[in-house]
Coordinates of C-alpha atoms in Angstrom, one line a residue:
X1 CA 0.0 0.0 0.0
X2 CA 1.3 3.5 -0.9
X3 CA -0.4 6.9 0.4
X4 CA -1.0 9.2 -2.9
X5 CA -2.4 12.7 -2.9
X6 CA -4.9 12.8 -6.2
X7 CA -5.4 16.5 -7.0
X8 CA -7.2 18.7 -9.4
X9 CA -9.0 21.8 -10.1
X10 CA -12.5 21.8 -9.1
X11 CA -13.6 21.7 -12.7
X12 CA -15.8 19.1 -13.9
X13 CA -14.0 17.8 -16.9
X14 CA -10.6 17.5 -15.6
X15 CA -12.1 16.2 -12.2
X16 CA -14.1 13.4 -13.0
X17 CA -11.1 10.9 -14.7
X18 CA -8.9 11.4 -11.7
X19 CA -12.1 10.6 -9.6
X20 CA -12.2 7.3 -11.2
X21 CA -8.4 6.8 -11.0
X22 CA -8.5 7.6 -7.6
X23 CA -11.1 5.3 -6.9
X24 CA -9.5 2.4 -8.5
X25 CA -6.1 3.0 -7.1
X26 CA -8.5 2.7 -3.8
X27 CA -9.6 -0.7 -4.7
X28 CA -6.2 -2.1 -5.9
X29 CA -4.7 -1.2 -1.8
X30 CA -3.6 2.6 -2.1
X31 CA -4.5 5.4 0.9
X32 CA -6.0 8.0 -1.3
X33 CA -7.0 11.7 -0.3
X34 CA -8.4 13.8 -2.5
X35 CA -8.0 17.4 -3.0
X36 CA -10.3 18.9 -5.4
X37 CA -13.3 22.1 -4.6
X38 CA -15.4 21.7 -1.7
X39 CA -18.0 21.1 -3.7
X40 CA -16.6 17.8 -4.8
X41 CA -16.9 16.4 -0.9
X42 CA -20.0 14.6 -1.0
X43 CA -19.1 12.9 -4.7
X44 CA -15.4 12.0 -3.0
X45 CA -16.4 10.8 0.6
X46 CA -19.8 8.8 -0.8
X47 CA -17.0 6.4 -2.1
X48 CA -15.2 5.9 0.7
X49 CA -11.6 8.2 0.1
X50 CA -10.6 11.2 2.1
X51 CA -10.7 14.7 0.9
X52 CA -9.3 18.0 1.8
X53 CA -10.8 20.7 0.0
X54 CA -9.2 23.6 -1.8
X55 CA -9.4 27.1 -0.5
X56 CA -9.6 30.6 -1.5
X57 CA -9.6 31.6 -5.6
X58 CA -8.6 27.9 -6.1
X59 CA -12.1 26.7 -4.6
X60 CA -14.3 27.8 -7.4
X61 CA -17.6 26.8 -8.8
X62 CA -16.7 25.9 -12.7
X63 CA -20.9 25.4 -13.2
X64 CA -20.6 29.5 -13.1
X65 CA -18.1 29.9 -15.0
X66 CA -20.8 31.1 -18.2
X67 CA -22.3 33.3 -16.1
X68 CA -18.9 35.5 -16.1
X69 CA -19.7 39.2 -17.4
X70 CA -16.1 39.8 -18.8
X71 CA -15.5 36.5 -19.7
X72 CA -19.2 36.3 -21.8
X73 CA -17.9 40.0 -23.7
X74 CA -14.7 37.8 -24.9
X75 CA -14.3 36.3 -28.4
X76 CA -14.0 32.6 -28.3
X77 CA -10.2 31.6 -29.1
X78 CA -7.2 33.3 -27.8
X79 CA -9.1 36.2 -26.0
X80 CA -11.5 34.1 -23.8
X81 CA -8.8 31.1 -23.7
X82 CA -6.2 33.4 -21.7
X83 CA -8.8 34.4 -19.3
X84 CA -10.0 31.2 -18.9
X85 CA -6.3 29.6 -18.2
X86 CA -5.2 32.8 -16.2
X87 CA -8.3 32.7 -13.8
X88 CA -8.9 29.0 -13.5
X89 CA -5.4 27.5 -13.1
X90 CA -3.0 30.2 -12.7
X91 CA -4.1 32.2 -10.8
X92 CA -5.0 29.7 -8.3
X93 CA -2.2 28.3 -8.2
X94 CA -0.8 29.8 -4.7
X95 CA -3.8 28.8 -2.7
X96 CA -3.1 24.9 -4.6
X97 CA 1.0 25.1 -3.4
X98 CA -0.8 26.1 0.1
X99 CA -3.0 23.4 0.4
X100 CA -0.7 20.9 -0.9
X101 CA 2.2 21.8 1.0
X102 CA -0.2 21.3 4.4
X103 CA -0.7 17.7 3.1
X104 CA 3.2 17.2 2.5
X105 CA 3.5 18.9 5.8
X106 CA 1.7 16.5 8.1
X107 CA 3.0 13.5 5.8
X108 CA 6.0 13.8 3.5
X109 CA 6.1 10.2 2.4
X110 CA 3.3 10.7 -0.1
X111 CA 2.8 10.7 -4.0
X112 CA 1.1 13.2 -6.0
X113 CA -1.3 12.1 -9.3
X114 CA -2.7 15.9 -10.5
X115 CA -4.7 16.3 -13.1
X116 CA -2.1 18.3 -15.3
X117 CA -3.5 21.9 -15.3
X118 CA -3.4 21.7 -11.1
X119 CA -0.3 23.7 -10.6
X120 CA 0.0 23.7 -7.1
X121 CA 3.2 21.5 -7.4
X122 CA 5.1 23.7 -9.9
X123 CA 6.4 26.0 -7.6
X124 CA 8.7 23.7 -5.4
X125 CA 9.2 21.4 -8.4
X126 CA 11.0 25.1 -10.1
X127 CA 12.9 25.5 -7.0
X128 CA 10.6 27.5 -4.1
X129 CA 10.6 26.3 -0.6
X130 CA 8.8 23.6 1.1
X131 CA 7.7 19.5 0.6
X132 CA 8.0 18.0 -2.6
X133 CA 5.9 14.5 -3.2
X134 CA 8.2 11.6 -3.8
X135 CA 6.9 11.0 -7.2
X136 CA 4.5 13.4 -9.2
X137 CA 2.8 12.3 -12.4
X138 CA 0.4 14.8 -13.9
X139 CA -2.7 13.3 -16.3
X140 CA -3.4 15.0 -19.4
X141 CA -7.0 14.4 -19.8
X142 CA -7.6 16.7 -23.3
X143 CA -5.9 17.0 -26.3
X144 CA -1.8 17.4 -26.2
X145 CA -0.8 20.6 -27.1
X146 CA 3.5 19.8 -26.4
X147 CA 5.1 21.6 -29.1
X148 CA 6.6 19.2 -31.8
X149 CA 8.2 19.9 -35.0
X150 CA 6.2 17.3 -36.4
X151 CA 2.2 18.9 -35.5
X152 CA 0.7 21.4 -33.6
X153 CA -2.2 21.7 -31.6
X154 CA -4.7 20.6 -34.4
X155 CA -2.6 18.7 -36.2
X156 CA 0.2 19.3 -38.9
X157 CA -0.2 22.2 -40.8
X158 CA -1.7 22.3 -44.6
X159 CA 1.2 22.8 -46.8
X160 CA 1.7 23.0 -50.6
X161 CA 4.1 21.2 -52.6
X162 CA 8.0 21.8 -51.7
X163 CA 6.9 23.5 -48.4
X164 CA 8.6 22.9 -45.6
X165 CA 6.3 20.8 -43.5
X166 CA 8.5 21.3 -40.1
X167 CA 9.0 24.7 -41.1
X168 CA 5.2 25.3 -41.1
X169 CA 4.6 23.6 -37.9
X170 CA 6.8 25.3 -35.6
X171 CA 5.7 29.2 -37.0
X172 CA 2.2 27.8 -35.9
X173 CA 3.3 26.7 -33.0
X174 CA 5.1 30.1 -32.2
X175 CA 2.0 32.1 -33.5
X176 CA 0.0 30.2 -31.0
X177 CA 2.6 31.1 -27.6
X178 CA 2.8 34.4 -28.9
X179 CA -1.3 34.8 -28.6
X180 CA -0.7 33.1 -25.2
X181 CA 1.7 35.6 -23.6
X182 CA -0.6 36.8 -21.1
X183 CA -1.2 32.9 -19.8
X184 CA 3.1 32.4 -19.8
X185 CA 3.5 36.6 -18.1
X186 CA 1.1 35.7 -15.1
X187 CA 2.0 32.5 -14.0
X188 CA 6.0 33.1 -14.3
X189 CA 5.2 36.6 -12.1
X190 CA 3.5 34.1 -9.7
X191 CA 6.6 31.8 -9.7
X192 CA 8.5 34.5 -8.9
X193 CA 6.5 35.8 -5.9
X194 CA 6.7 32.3 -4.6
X195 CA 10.4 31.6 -4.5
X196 CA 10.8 29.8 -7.7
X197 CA 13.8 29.5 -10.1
X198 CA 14.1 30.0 -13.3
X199 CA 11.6 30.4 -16.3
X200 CA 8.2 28.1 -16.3
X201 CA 8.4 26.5 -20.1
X202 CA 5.3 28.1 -22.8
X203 CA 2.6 27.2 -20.7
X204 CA 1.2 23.5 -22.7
X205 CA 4.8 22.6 -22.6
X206 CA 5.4 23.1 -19.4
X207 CA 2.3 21.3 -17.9
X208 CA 3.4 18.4 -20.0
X209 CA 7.2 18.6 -19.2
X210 CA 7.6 19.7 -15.4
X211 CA 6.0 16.9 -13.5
X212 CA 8.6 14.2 -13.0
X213 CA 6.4 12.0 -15.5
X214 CA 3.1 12.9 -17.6
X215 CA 0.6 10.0 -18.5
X216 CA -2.2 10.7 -21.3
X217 CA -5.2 9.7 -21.2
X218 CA -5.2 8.6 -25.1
X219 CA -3.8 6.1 -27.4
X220 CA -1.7 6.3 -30.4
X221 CA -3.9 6.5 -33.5
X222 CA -5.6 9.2 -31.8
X223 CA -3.2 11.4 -30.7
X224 CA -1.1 12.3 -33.5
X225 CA 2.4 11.5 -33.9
X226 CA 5.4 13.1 -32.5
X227 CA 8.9 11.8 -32.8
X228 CA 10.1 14.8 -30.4
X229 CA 7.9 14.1 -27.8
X230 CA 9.6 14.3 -24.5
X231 CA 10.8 11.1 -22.8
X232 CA 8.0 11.6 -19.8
X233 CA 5.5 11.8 -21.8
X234 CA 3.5 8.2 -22.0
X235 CA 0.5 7.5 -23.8
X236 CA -1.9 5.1 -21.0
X237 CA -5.4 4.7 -23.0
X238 CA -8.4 6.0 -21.5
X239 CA -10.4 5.1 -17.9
X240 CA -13.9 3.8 -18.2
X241 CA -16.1 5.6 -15.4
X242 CA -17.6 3.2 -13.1
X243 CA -21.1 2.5 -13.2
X244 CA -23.2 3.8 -10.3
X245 CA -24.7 0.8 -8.4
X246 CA -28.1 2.7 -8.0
X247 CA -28.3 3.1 -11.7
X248 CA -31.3 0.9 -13.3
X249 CA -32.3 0.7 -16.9
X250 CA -34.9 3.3 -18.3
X251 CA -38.1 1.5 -19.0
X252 CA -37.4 2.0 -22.9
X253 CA -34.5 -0.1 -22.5
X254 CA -35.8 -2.9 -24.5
X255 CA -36.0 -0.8 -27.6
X256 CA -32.3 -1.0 -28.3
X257 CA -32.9 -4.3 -29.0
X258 CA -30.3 -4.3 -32.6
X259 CA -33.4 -4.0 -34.9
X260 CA -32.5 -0.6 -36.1
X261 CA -29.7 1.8 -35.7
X262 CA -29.1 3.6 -32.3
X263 CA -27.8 6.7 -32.4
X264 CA -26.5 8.8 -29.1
X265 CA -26.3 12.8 -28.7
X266 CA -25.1 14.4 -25.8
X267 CA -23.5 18.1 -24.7
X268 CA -21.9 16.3 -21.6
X269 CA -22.0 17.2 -18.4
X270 CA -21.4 20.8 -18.5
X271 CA -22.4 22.7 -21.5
X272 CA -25.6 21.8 -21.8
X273 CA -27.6 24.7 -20.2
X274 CA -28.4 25.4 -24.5
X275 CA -29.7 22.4 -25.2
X276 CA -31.0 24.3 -29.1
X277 CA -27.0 24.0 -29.9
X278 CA -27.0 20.2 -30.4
X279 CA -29.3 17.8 -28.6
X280 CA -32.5 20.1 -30.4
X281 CA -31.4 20.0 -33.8
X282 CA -30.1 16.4 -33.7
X283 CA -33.6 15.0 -32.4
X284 CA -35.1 17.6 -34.8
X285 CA -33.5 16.3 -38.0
X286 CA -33.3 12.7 -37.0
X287 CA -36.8 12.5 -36.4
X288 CA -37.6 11.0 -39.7
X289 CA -34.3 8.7 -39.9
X290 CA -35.1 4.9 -39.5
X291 CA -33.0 5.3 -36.4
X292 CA -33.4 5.2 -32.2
X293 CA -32.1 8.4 -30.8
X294 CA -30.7 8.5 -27.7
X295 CA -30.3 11.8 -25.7
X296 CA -28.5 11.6 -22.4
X297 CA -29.0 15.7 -21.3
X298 CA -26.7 15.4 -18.3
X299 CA -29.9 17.5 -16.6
X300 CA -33.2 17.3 -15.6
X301 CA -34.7 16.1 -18.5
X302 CA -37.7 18.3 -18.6
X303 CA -35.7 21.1 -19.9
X304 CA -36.0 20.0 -23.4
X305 CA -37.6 22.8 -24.9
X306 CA -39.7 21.1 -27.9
X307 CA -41.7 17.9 -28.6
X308 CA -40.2 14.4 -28.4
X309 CA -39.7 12.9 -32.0
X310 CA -41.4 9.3 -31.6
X311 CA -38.2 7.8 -32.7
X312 CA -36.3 9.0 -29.6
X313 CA -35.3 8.1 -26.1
X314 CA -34.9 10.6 -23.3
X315 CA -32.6 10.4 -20.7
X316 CA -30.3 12.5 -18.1
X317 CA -27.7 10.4 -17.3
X318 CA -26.9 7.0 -19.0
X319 CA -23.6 4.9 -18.1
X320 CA -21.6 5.0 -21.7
X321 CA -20.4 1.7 -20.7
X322 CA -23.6 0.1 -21.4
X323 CA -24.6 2.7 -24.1
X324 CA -22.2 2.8 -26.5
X325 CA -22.0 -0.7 -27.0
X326 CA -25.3 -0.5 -28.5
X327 CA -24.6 2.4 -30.5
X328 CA -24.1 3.1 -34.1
X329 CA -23.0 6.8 -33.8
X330 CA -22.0 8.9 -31.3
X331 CA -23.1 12.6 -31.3
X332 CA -21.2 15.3 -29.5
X333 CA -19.7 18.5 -28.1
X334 CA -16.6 17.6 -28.6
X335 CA -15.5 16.3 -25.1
X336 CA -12.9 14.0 -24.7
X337 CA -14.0 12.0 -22.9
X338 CA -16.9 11.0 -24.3
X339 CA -15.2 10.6 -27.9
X340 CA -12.1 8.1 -26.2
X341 CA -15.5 6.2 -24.9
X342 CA -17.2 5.7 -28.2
X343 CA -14.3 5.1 -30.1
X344 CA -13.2 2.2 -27.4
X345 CA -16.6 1.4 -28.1
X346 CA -16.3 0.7 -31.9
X347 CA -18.5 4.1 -32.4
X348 CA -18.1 6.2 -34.8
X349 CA -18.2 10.1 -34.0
X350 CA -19.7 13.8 -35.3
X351 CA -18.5 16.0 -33.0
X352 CA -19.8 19.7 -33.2
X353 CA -18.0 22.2 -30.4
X354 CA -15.8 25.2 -30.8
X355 CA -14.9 25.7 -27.1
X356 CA -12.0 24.6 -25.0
X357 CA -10.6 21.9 -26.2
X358 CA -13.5 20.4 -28.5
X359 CA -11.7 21.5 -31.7
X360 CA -9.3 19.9 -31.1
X361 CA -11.0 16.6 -30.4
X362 CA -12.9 16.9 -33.4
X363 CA -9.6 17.7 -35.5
X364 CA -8.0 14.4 -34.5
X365 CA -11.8 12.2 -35.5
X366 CA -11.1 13.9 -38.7
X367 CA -7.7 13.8 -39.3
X368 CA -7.7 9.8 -38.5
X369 CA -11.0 9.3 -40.6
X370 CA -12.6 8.2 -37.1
X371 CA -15.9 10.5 -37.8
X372 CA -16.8 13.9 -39.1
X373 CA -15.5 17.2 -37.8
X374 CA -18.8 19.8 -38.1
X375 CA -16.8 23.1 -37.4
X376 CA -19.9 24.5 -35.5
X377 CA -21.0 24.0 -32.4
X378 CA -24.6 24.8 -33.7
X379 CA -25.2 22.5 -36.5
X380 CA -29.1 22.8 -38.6
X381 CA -30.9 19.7 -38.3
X382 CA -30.2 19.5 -41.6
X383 CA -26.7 19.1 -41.2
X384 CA -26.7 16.5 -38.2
X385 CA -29.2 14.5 -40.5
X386 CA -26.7 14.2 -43.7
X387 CA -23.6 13.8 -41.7
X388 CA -25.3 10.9 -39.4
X389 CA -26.6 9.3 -42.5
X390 CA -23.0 9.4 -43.9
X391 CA -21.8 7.7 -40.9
X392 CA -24.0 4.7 -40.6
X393 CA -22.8 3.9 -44.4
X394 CA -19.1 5.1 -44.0
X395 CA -17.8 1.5 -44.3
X396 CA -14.2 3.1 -44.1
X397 CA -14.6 4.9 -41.1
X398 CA -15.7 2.0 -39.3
X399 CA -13.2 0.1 -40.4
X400 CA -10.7 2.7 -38.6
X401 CA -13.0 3.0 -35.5
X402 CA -13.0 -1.1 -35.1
X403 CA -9.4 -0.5 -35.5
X404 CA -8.6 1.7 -33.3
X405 CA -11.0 0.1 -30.6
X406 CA -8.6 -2.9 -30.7
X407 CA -6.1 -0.3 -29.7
X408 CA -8.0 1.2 -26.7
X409 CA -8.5 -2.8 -26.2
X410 CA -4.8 -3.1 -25.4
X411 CA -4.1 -0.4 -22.9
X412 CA -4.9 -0.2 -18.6
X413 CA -5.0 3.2 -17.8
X414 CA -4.8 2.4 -14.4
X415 CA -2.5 0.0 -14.2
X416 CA -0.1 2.1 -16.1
X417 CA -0.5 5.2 -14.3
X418 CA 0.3 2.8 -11.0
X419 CA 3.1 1.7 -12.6
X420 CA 4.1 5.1 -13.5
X421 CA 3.6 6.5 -9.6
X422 CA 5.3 3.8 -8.1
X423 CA 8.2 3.0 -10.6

């Protein structure tokens, strides 16, 4: 048994996969404590592991994030991605070293697992006083952004004949820190308050190459590929949430019975106060489709705003582990999670989302041929309709996604990241 601090910012996204990890690591003989938001106790202590809760700017609510004034007046992109990063990770980051440094305090002989934009263990890692954890592995749980000479962010860049492909690549790449300066100016001007040495790398390098060892949550075949990738960097797979023992079938179950196509559509479990950006439209257009829809809201499910189609199925929360084996296509936001899940799955995706890192999930189902990339986040019904009914006759792209689910077959996530902790 080893005693490992799990750690992460008290948003959703980037919270729930080190929930699971932490759970597991529970189960195989580890003493885990979490430290996450406050409002994360309840979900942390109903499964039996200790918490600590974050304090100050770091303890934030990320469900009111939207309801920001300054942040709404922002154009999405650079503009509202450097307030986002800035306000949500950096600056937090003194009140994470704080509460961190109390756990280290009371028990030094511990290991830190931190979801990879939890910064709390820069500064002693860069040189400031006080505890550091005997190993620290930071999960990437979106997209990888490391630079590379060999892609960028959304994959290599479009070049004509006798371009310089490399070339290409790294101006992106240094069009893209330059946009970023304000993220890279505030946290180093943090660093330096604190005691740190030295310069903190461009910000989605350094969250990638600072921790003693980095473990994504993808696979290769998603991820694209990058000879130049740092040493500490390991691809893991993904981590299946557990099931809820409560949960029980919907009484509608018995319609996804294989006699025609299922299809899903969710926002996730976040963005989905609008539910007229995708879950509308898609039941809208697929209402005359020979196909079951399936719409998990991740809300109350009353707040659909217009008439269910007969040919769909209603839900609020559905585990994807039973779901998506059933499915034909998945349609999303864009979250990562989600899209590692159906792929794993076999499942072909459409992914619609312009926002964090959704772009770039939907630039990878492209660029392998695993789906189609919409480049909206509000499709027309339309739209969802012809794309959907491309997919469940794309006999190419399902050849990828079965593929690639053999891949996803072949990796542990947790087991790995264990390994990775321990040595």
């Amino acid at each position: 048994m080893s005693k490992i601090i799990v750690a992460s910012p008290p948003n959703t996204g980037e919270l729930a996969p080190l929930l699971e990890l932490a759970r597991g690591l529970a189960q195989r003989g580890h003493q885990i404590t979490v430290l996450t938001g406050s409002r994360f106790r309840d979900a942390v202590e109903s499964v039996g592991l200790a918490f600590t809760p974050l304090t100050g700017i770091a303890d934030f609510d990320d469900r009111l994030i939207g309801d920001i004034p300054e942040r709404a007046r922002l154009t999405p992109g650079p503009e509202q991605l450097n307030f986002d990063w800035v306000n949500l990770f950096v600056n937090p980051m003194p009140h994470q070293h704080a509460a961190l440094q109390e756990l280290l305090e009371a028990d030094p002989d511990q290991y830190l697992i931190s979801n990879a934009l939890f910064l709390g263990a820069v500064p002693t890692a860069m040189g400031a006083s006080g505890h550091r954890p005997r190993r620290w592995v930071a999960v990437s749980v979106v997209p990888l952004a490391v630079s590379s000479e060999d892609t960028t962010f959304f994959g290599p860049v479009p070049v004509g004949p006798g371009e310089d492909q490399k070339a290409a690549n790294r101006a992106a790449i240094a069009g893209f820190a330059s946009e970023m300066q304000p993220v890279q100016d505030r946290l180093n001007e943090l660093l330096r308050s604190m005691g740190a040495r030295g310069t903190f790398p461009a910000f989605v390098d350094g969250i990638i190459t600072v921790p003693d060892v980095t473990a994504a949550l993808t696979v290769p075949g998603f991820e694209y590929e990058r000879s130049d990738a740092p040493d500490s960097l390991h691809l893991v797979g993904s981590l299946t949430p557990q099931r809820p023992a409560e949960w029980q079938p919907p009484a509608w179950w018995s319609d996804l019975d294989g006699s025609r196509p299922v299809v899903v559509v969710t926002q996730g479990t976040l963005a989905n106060r609008d539910l007229t950006q995708l879950i509308e439209p898609a039941l809208t257009g697929l209402a005359d489709l020979d196909v079951t829809v399936v719409a998990t809201l991740g809300r109350e499910v009353d707040a659909l705003s217009i008439p269910l189609p007969a040919n769909a199925r209603l839900a609020e929360y559905i585990p994807f582990d039973v779901l998506l084996p059933k499915a034909d296509v998945y349609i999303t936001n864009g979250g990562a999670g989600g899209i590692h899940q159906a792929l794993a799955a076999g499942v072909p995706v459409l992914a619609a989302g312009l926002t964090e890192d959704k772009p770039a999930n939907a630039a990878r189902v492209a660029h392998h041929g695993l789906g189609i990339d919409m480049h909206t986040a509000t499709p027309t019904p339309e739209a969802v309709a012809a794309d959907t009914e491309r997919l469940l006759k794309a006999t190419e792209i399902r050849e990828n996604v079965e593929r690639l689910a053999q891949v996803y077959a072949a990796y542990d996530a947790l087991v790995e990241i264990e390994r990775l902790t321990l040595g």
